[in-house]
GROMACS .gro file of C-alpha atoms in nm:
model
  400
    1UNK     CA    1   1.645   2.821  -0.396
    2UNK     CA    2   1.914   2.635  -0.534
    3UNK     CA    3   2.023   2.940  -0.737
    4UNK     CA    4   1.976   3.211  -0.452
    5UNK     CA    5   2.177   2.990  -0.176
    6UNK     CA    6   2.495   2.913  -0.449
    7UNK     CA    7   2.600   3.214  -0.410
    8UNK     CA    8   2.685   3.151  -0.072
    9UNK     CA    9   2.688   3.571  -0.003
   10UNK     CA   10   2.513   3.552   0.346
   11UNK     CA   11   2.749   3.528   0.577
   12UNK     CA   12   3.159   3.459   0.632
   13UNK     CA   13   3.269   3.215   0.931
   14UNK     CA   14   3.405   2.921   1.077
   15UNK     CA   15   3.295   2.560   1.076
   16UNK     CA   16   3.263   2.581   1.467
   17UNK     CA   17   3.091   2.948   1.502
   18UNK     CA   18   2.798   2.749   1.288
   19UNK     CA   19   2.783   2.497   1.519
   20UNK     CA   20   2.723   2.741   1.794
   21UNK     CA   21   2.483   2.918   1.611
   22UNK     CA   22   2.279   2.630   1.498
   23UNK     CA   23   2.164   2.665   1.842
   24UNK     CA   24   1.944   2.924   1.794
   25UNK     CA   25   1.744   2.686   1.525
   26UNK     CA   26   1.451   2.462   1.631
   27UNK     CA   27   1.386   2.181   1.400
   28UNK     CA   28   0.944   2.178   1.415
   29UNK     CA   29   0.946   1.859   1.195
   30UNK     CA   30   1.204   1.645   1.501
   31UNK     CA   31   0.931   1.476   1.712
   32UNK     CA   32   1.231   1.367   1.919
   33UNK     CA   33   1.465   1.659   2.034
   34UNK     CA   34   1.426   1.916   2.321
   35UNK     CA   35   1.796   1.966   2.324
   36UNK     CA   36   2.059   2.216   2.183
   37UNK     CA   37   2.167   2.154   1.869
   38UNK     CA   38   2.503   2.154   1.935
   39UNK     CA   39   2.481   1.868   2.178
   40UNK     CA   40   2.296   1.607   1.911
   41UNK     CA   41   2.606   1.704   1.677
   42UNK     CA   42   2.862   1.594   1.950
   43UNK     CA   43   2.662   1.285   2.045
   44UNK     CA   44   2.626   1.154   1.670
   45UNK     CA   45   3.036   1.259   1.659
   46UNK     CA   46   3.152   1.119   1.923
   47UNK     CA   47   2.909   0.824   1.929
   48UNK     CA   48   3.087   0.743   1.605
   49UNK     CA   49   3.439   0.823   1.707
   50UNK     CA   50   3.384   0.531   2.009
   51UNK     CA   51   3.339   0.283   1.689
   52UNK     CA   52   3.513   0.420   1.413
   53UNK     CA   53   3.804   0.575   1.599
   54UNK     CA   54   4.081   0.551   1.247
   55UNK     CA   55   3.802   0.750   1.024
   56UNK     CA   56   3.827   1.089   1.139
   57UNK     CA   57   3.658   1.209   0.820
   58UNK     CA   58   3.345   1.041   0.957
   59UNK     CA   59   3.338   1.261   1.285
   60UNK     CA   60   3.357   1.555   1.129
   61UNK     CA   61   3.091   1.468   0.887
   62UNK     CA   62   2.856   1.379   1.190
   63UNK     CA   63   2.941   1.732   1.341
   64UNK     CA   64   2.840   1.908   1.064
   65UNK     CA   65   2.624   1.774   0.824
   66UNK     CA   66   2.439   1.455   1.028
   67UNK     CA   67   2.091   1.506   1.101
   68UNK     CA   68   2.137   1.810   1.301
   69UNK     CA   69   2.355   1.989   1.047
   70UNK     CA   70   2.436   2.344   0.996
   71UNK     CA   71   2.279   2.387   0.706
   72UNK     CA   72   1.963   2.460   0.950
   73UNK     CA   73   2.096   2.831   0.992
   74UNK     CA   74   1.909   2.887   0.644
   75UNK     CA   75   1.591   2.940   0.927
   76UNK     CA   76   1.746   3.236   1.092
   77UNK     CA   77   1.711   3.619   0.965
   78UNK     CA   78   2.078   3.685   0.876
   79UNK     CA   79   2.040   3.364   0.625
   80UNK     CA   80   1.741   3.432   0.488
   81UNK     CA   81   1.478   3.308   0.764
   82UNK     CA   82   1.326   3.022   0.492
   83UNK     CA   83   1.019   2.865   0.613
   84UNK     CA   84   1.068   2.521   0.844
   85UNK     CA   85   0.961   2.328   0.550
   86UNK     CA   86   1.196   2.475   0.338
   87UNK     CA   87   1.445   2.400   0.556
   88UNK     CA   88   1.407   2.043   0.776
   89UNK     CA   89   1.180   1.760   0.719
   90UNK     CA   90   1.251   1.431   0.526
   91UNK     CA   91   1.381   1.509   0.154
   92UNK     CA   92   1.258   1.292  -0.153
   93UNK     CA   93   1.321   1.361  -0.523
   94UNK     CA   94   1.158   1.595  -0.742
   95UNK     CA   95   1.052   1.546  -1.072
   96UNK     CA   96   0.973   1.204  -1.046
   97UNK     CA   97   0.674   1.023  -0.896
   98UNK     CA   98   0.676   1.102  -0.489
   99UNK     CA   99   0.709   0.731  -0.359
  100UNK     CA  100   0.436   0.628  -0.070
  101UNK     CA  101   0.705   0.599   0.151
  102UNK     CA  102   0.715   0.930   0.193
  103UNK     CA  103   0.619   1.063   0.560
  104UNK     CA  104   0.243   1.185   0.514
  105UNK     CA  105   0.268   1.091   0.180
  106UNK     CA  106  -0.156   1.143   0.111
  107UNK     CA  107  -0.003   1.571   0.118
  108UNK     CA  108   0.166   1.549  -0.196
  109UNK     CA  109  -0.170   1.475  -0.400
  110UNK     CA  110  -0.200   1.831  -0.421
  111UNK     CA  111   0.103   1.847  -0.593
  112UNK     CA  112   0.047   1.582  -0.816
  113UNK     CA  113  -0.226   1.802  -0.997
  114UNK     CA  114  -0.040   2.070  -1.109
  115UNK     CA  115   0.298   1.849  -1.200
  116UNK     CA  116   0.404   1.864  -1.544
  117UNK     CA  117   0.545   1.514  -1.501
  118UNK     CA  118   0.261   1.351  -1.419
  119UNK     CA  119   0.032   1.143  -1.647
  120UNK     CA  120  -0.249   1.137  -1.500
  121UNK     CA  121  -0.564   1.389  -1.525
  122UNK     CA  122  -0.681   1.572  -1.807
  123UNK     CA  123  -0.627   1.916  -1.876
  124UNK     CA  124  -0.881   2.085  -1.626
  125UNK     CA  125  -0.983   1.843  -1.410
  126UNK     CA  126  -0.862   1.752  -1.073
  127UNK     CA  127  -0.682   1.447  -0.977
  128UNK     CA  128  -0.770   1.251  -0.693
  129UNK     CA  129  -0.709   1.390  -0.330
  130UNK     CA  130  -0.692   1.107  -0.047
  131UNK     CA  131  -0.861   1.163   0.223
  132UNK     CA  132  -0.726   1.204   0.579
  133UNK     CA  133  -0.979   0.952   0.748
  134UNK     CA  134  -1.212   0.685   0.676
  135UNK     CA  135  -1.604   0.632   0.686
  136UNK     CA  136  -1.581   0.633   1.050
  137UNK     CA  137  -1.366   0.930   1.086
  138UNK     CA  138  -1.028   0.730   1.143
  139UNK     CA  139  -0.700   0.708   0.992
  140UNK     CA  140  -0.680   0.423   0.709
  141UNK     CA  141  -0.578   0.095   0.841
  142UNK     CA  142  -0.536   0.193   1.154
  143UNK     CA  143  -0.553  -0.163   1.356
  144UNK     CA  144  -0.465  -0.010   1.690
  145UNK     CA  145  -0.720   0.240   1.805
  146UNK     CA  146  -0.973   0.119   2.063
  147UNK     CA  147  -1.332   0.011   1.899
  148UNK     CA  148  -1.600  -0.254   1.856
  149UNK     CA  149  -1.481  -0.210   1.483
  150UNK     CA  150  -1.111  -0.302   1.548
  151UNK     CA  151  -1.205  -0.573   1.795
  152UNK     CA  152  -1.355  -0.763   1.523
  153UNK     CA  153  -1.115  -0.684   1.294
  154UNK     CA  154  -0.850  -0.805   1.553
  155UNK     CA  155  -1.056  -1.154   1.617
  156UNK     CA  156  -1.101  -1.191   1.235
  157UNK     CA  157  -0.718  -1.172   1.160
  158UNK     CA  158  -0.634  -1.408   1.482
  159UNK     CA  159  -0.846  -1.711   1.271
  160UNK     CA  160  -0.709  -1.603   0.949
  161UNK     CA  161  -0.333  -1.636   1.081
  162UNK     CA  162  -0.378  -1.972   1.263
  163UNK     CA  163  -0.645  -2.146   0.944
  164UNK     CA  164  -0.442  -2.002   0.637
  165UNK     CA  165  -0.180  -2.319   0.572
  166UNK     CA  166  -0.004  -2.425   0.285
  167UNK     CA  167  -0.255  -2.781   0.299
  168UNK     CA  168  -0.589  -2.549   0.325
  169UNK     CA  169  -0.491  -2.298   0.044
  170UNK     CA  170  -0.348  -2.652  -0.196
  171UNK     CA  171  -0.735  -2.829  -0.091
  172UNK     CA  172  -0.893  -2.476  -0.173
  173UNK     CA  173  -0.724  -2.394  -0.483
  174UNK     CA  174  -0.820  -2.724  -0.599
  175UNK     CA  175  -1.176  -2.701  -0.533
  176UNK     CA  176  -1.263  -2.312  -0.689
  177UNK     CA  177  -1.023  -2.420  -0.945
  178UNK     CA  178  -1.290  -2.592  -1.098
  179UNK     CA  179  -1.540  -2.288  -1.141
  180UNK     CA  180  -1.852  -2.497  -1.131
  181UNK     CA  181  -2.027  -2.268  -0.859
  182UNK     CA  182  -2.221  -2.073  -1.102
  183UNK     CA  183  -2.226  -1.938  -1.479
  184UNK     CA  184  -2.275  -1.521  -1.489
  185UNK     CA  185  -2.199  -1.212  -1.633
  186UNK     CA  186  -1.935  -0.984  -1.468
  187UNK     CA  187  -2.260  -0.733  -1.425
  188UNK     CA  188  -2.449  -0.987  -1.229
  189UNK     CA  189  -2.169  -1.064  -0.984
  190UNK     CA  190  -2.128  -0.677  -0.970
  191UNK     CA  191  -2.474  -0.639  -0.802
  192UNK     CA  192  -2.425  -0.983  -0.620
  193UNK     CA  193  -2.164  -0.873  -0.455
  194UNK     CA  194  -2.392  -0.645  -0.212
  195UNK     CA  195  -2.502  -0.916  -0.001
  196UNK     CA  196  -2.138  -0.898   0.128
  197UNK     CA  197  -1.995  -0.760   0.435
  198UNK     CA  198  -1.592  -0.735   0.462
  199UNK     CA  199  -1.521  -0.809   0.844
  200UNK     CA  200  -1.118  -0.780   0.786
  201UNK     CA  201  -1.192  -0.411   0.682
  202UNK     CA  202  -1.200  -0.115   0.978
  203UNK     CA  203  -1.256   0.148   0.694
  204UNK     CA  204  -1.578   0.039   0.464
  205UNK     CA  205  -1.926   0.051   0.545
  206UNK     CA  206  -2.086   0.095   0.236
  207UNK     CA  207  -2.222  -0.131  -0.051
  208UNK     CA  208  -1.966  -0.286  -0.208
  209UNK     CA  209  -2.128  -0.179  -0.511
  210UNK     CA  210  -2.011   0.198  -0.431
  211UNK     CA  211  -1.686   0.115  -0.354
  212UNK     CA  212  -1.601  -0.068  -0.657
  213UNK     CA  213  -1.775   0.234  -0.866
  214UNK     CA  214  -1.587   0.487  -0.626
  215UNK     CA  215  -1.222   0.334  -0.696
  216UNK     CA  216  -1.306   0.243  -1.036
  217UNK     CA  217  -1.406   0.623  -1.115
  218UNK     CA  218  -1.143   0.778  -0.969
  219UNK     CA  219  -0.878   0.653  -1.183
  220UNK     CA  220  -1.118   0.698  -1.489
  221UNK     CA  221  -1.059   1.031  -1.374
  222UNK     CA  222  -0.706   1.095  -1.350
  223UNK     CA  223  -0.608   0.800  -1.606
  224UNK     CA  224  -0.864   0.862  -1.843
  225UNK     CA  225  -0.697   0.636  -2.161
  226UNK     CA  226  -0.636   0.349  -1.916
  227UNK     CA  227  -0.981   0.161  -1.967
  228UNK     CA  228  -0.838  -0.163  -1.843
  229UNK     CA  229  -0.769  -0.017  -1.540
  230UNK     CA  230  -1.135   0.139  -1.446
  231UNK     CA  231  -1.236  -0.203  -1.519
  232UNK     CA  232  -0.940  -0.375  -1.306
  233UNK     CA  233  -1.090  -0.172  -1.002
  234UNK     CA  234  -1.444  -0.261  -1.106
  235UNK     CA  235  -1.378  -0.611  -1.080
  236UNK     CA  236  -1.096  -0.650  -0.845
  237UNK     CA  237  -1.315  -0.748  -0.516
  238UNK     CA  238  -1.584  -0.959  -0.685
  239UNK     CA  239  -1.411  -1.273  -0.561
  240UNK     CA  240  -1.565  -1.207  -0.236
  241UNK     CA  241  -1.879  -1.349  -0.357
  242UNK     CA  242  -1.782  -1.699  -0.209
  243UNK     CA  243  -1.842  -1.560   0.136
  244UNK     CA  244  -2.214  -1.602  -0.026
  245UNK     CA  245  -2.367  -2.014   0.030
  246UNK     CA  246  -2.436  -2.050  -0.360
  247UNK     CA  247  -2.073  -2.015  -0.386
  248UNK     CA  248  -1.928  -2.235  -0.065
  249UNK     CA  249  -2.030  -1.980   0.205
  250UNK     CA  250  -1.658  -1.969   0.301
  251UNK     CA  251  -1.545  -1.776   0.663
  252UNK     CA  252  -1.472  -1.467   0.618
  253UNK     CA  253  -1.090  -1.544   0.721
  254UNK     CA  254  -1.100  -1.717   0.377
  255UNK     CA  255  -1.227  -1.488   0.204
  256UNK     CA  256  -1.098  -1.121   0.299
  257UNK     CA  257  -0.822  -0.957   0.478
  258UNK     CA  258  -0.454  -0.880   0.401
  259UNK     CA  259  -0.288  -1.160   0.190
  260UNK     CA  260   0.065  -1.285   0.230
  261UNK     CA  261   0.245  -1.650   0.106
  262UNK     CA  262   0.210  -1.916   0.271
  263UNK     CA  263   0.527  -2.183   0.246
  264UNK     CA  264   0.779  -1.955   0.380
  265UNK     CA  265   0.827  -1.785   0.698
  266UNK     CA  266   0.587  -1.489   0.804
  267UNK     CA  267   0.682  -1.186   0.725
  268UNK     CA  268   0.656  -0.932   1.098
  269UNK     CA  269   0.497  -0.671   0.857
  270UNK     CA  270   0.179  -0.908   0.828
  271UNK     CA  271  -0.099  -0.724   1.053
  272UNK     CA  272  -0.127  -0.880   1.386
  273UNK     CA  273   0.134  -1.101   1.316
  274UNK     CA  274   0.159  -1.232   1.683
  275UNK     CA  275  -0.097  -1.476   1.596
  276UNK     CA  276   0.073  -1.666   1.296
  277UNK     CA  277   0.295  -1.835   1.606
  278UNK     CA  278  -0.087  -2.044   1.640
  279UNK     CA  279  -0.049  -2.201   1.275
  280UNK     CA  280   0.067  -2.529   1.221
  281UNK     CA  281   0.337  -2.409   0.898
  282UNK     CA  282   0.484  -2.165   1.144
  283UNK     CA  283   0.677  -2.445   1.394
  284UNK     CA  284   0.726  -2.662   0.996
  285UNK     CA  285   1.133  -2.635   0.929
  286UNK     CA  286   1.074  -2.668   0.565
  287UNK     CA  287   0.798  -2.344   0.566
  288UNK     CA  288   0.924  -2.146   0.821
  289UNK     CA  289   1.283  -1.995   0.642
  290UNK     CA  290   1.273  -1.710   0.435
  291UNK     CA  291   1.268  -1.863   0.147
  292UNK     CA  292   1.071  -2.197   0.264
  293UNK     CA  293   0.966  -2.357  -0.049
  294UNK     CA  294   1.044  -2.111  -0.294
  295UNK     CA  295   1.349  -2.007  -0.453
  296UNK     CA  296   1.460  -1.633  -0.489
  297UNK     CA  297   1.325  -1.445  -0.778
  298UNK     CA  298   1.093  -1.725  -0.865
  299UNK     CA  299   0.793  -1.541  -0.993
  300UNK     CA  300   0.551  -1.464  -0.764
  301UNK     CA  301   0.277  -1.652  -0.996
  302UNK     CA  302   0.520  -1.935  -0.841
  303UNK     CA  303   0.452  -1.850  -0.475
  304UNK     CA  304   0.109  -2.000  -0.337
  305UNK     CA  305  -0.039  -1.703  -0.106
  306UNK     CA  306  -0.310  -1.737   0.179
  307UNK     CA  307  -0.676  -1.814  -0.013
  308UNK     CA  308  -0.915  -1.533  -0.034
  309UNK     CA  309  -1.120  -1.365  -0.327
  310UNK     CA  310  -0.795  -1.210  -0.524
  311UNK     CA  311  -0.691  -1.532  -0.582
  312UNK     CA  312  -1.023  -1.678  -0.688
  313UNK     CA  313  -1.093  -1.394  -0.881
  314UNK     CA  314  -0.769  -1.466  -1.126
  315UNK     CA  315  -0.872  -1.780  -1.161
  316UNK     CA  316  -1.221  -1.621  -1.320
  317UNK     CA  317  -1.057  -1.407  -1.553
  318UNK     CA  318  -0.775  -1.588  -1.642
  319UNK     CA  319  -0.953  -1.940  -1.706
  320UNK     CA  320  -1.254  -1.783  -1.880
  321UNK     CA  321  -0.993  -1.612  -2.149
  322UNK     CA  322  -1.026  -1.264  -2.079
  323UNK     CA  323  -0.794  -1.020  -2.269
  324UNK     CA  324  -0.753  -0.795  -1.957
  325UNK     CA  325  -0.334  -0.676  -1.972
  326UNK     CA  326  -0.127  -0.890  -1.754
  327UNK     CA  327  -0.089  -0.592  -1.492
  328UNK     CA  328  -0.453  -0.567  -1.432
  329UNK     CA  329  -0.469  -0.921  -1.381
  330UNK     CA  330  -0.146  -0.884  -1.125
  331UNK     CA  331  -0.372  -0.602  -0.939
  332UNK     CA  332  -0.641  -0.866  -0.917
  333UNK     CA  333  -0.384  -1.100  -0.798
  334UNK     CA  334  -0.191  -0.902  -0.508
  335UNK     CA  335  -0.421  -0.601  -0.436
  336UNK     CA  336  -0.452  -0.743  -0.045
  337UNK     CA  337  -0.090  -0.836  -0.045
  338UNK     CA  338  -0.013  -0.504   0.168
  339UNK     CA  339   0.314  -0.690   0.324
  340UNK     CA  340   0.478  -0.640  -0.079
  341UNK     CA  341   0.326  -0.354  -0.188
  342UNK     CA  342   0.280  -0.122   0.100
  343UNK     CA  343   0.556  -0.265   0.346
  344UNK     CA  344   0.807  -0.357   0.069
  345UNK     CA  345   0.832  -0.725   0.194
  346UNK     CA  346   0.871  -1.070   0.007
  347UNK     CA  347   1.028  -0.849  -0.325
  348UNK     CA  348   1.314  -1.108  -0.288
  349UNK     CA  349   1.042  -1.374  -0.451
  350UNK     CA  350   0.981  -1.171  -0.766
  351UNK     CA  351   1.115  -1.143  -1.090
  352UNK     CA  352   1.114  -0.913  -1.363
  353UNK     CA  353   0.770  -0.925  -1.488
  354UNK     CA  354   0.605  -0.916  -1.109
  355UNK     CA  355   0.839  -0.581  -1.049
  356UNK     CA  356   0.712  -0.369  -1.373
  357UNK     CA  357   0.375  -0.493  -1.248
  358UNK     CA  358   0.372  -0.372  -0.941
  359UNK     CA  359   0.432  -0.050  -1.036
  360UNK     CA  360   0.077  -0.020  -1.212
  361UNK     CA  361  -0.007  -0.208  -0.813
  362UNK     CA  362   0.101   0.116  -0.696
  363UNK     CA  363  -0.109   0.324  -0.889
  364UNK     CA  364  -0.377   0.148  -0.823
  365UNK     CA  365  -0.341   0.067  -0.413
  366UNK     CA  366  -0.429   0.445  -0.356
  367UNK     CA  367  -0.756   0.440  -0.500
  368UNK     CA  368  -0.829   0.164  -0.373
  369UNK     CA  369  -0.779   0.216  -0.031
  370UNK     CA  370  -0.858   0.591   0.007
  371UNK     CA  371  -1.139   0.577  -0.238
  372UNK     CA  372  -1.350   0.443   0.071
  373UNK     CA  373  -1.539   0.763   0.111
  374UNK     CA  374  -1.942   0.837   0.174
  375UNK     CA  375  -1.925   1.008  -0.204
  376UNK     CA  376  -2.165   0.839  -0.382
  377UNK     CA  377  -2.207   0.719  -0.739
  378UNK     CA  378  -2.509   0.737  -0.969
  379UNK     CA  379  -2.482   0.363  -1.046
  380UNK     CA  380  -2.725   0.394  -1.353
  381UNK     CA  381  -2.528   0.642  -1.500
  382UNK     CA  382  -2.180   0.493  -1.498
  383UNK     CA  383  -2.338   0.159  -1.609
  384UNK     CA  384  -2.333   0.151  -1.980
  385UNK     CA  385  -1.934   0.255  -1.955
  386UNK     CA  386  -1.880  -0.047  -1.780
  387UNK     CA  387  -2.059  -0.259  -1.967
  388UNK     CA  388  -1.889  -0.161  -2.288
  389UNK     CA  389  -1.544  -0.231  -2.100
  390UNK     CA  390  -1.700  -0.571  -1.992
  391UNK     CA  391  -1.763  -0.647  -2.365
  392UNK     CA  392  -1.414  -0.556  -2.449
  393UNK     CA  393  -1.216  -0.756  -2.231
  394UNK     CA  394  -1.475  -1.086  -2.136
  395UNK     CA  395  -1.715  -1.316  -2.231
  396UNK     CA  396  -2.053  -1.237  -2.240
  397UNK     CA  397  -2.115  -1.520  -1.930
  398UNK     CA  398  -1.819  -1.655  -1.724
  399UNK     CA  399  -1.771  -1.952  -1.516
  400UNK     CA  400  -1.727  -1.881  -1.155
   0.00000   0.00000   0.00000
């Protein structure tokens, strides 16, 4: 494309006979015009004439090459008539890793498998397609739409918001800190962890056995030499067991849900963040600034976040010695954190080591989340992979 449209051989005019032509064009991926063209470039022009009136550079820009540029005509016959999508639409890099902030971003996993940049897949196989909907046939973390499911979801979040405080996560942090609740393999906890039900999650209604094989065999799949990441996936949601009374039977608001720190002010990203004007730290002048008690680019292993099982679950692996890489314990860590990795929020509190990190967060988040499917996994099969992994990277029997 870039080659065929340099020559620039389709047509001779003026600046303003494009303008009048771009009328002709309708933009299919603009969920927000019914006008003429011509008429969105005046009002970004002239909108910016009112405030920039000595910068007549600007205006002209904004007539011609603001959202509603000319280079649109590329759509009619006498320029080619290019597809829409070769034409409008958000633009992002090629060449590089397509970022999930990409509109629709779940589309470009077809891509992915034929890229010669990516790393991931071996020759032959496919890589991992998200799905469009969930178990129940809904969009992913969707916290809006109308159900029994979401209502729950919604209460669960409203006690999580107003209980998580920086003096209940310092008392609970204190107490699992001690891992005297119960001395077991990583195996054992595996199959323990089916007696749990995750109320903070509108998308899983399976075992959590399945899920844990279902994310942690996807990326064997399509990142077949990283072993310490099948078994970061494999592990990442056994801290849930203390939901279970041999471990504390803690609330579910305690246990699950989105993360986020608590000391400094509440991010608006959080989910249901409405509720977070019920906690006590929210109305505290020393928590409630952006900072709060934290300093910028502290380290997030310096930030205290809300208690739940990621942050039990470091403790397991990293007071019991295991030699799992520091990213996969970071994906322990802050896989729930969806305000940093998902929303971009909070980065101001990392530092170097946290940002490198969170790129292998990234990798991980999608299989994670859109691994939640009703594809199930011979467990007995996979098993004796696993195990050998477990070998690898922990003690035989860990202190939980």
């Amino acid at each position: 494309m870039r080659a065929e449209y340099g020559k620039l051989d389709k047509k001779v005019m003026s600046i303003w006979e494009c303008c009048e032509l771009l009328n002709e064009v309708v933009d299919e991926s603009d969920p927000d015009l019914d006008e003429p063209q011509i008429q969105h470039l005046l009002q970004s022009a002239e909108a910016i004439r009112k405030d920039y009136p000595n910068d007549d550079w600007l205006h002209l820009t904004a007539l011609i090459h603001g959202k509603f540029d000319l280079g649109k005509v590329r759509n009619l016959p006498q320029f080619g008539g290019l597809p829409q999508w070769a034409v409008v639409g958000d633009t992002f890099p090629l060449g590089c890793a397509f970022d999930e902030s990409n509109v629709h971003h779940k589309t470009e996993a077809f891509n992915m498998s034929n890229s010669s940049i990516s790393n991931i897949a071996t020759e032959g196989d496919e890589a991992f397609l998200a799905p469009e909907m969930n178990a129940f046939g809904r969009q992913f973390r969707d916290y809006d739409v109308e159900s029994e499911r979401q209502k729950s979801v919604e209460e669960f979040y409203r006690l999580q918001h107003i209980n998580q405080t920086v003096d209940f996560v310092t008392k609970m942090r204190a107490e699992y800190g001690k891992l005297d609740k119960k001395v077991m393999s990583i195996w054992e906890c595996c199959e323990l962890l089916n007696e749990v039900v995750d109320e903070s999650d509108p998308d899983l209604d399976e075992p959590q056995i399945q899920h844990l094989l279902q994310s942690a065999e996807a990326i064997r799949k399509d990142y077949p030499n990283e072993d310490w990441l099948h078994l970061t996936a494999l592990i990442h949601d056994l801290g849930k067991v203390i939901t279970l009374p041999q471990f504390g039977g803690l609330p579910q608001w305690a246990v699950v849900g989105d993360t986020f720190p608590v000391g400094c002010a509440f991010d608006e990203s959080n989910v249901h963040h409405k509720y977070f004007m019920e906690n006590q730290d929210f109305h505290n002048k020393n928590y409630n600034t952006k900072n709060g008690i934290y300093s910028q680019g502290c380290g997030l292993n310096n930030v205290m976040m809300s208690w739940g099982h990621d942050d039990y679950m470091y403790m397991v692996v990293k007071e019991n010695g295991s030699t799992l890489p520091s990213a996969g314990q970071f994906i322990i860590r802050y896989h729930s954190f969806y305000p940093l990795h998902t929303a971009g929020e909070y980065t101001h509190l990392m530092n170097e080591e946290d940002k490198e990190n969170l790129k292998w967060l990234h990798v991980f988040n999608k299989y994670d989340l859109y691994s939640k499917s009703k594809v199930h996994i011979d467990v007995e099969k996979v098993k004796p992979y696993y195990m050998s992994l477990i070998k690898k990277y922990f003690p035989e029997n860990l202190r939980w």
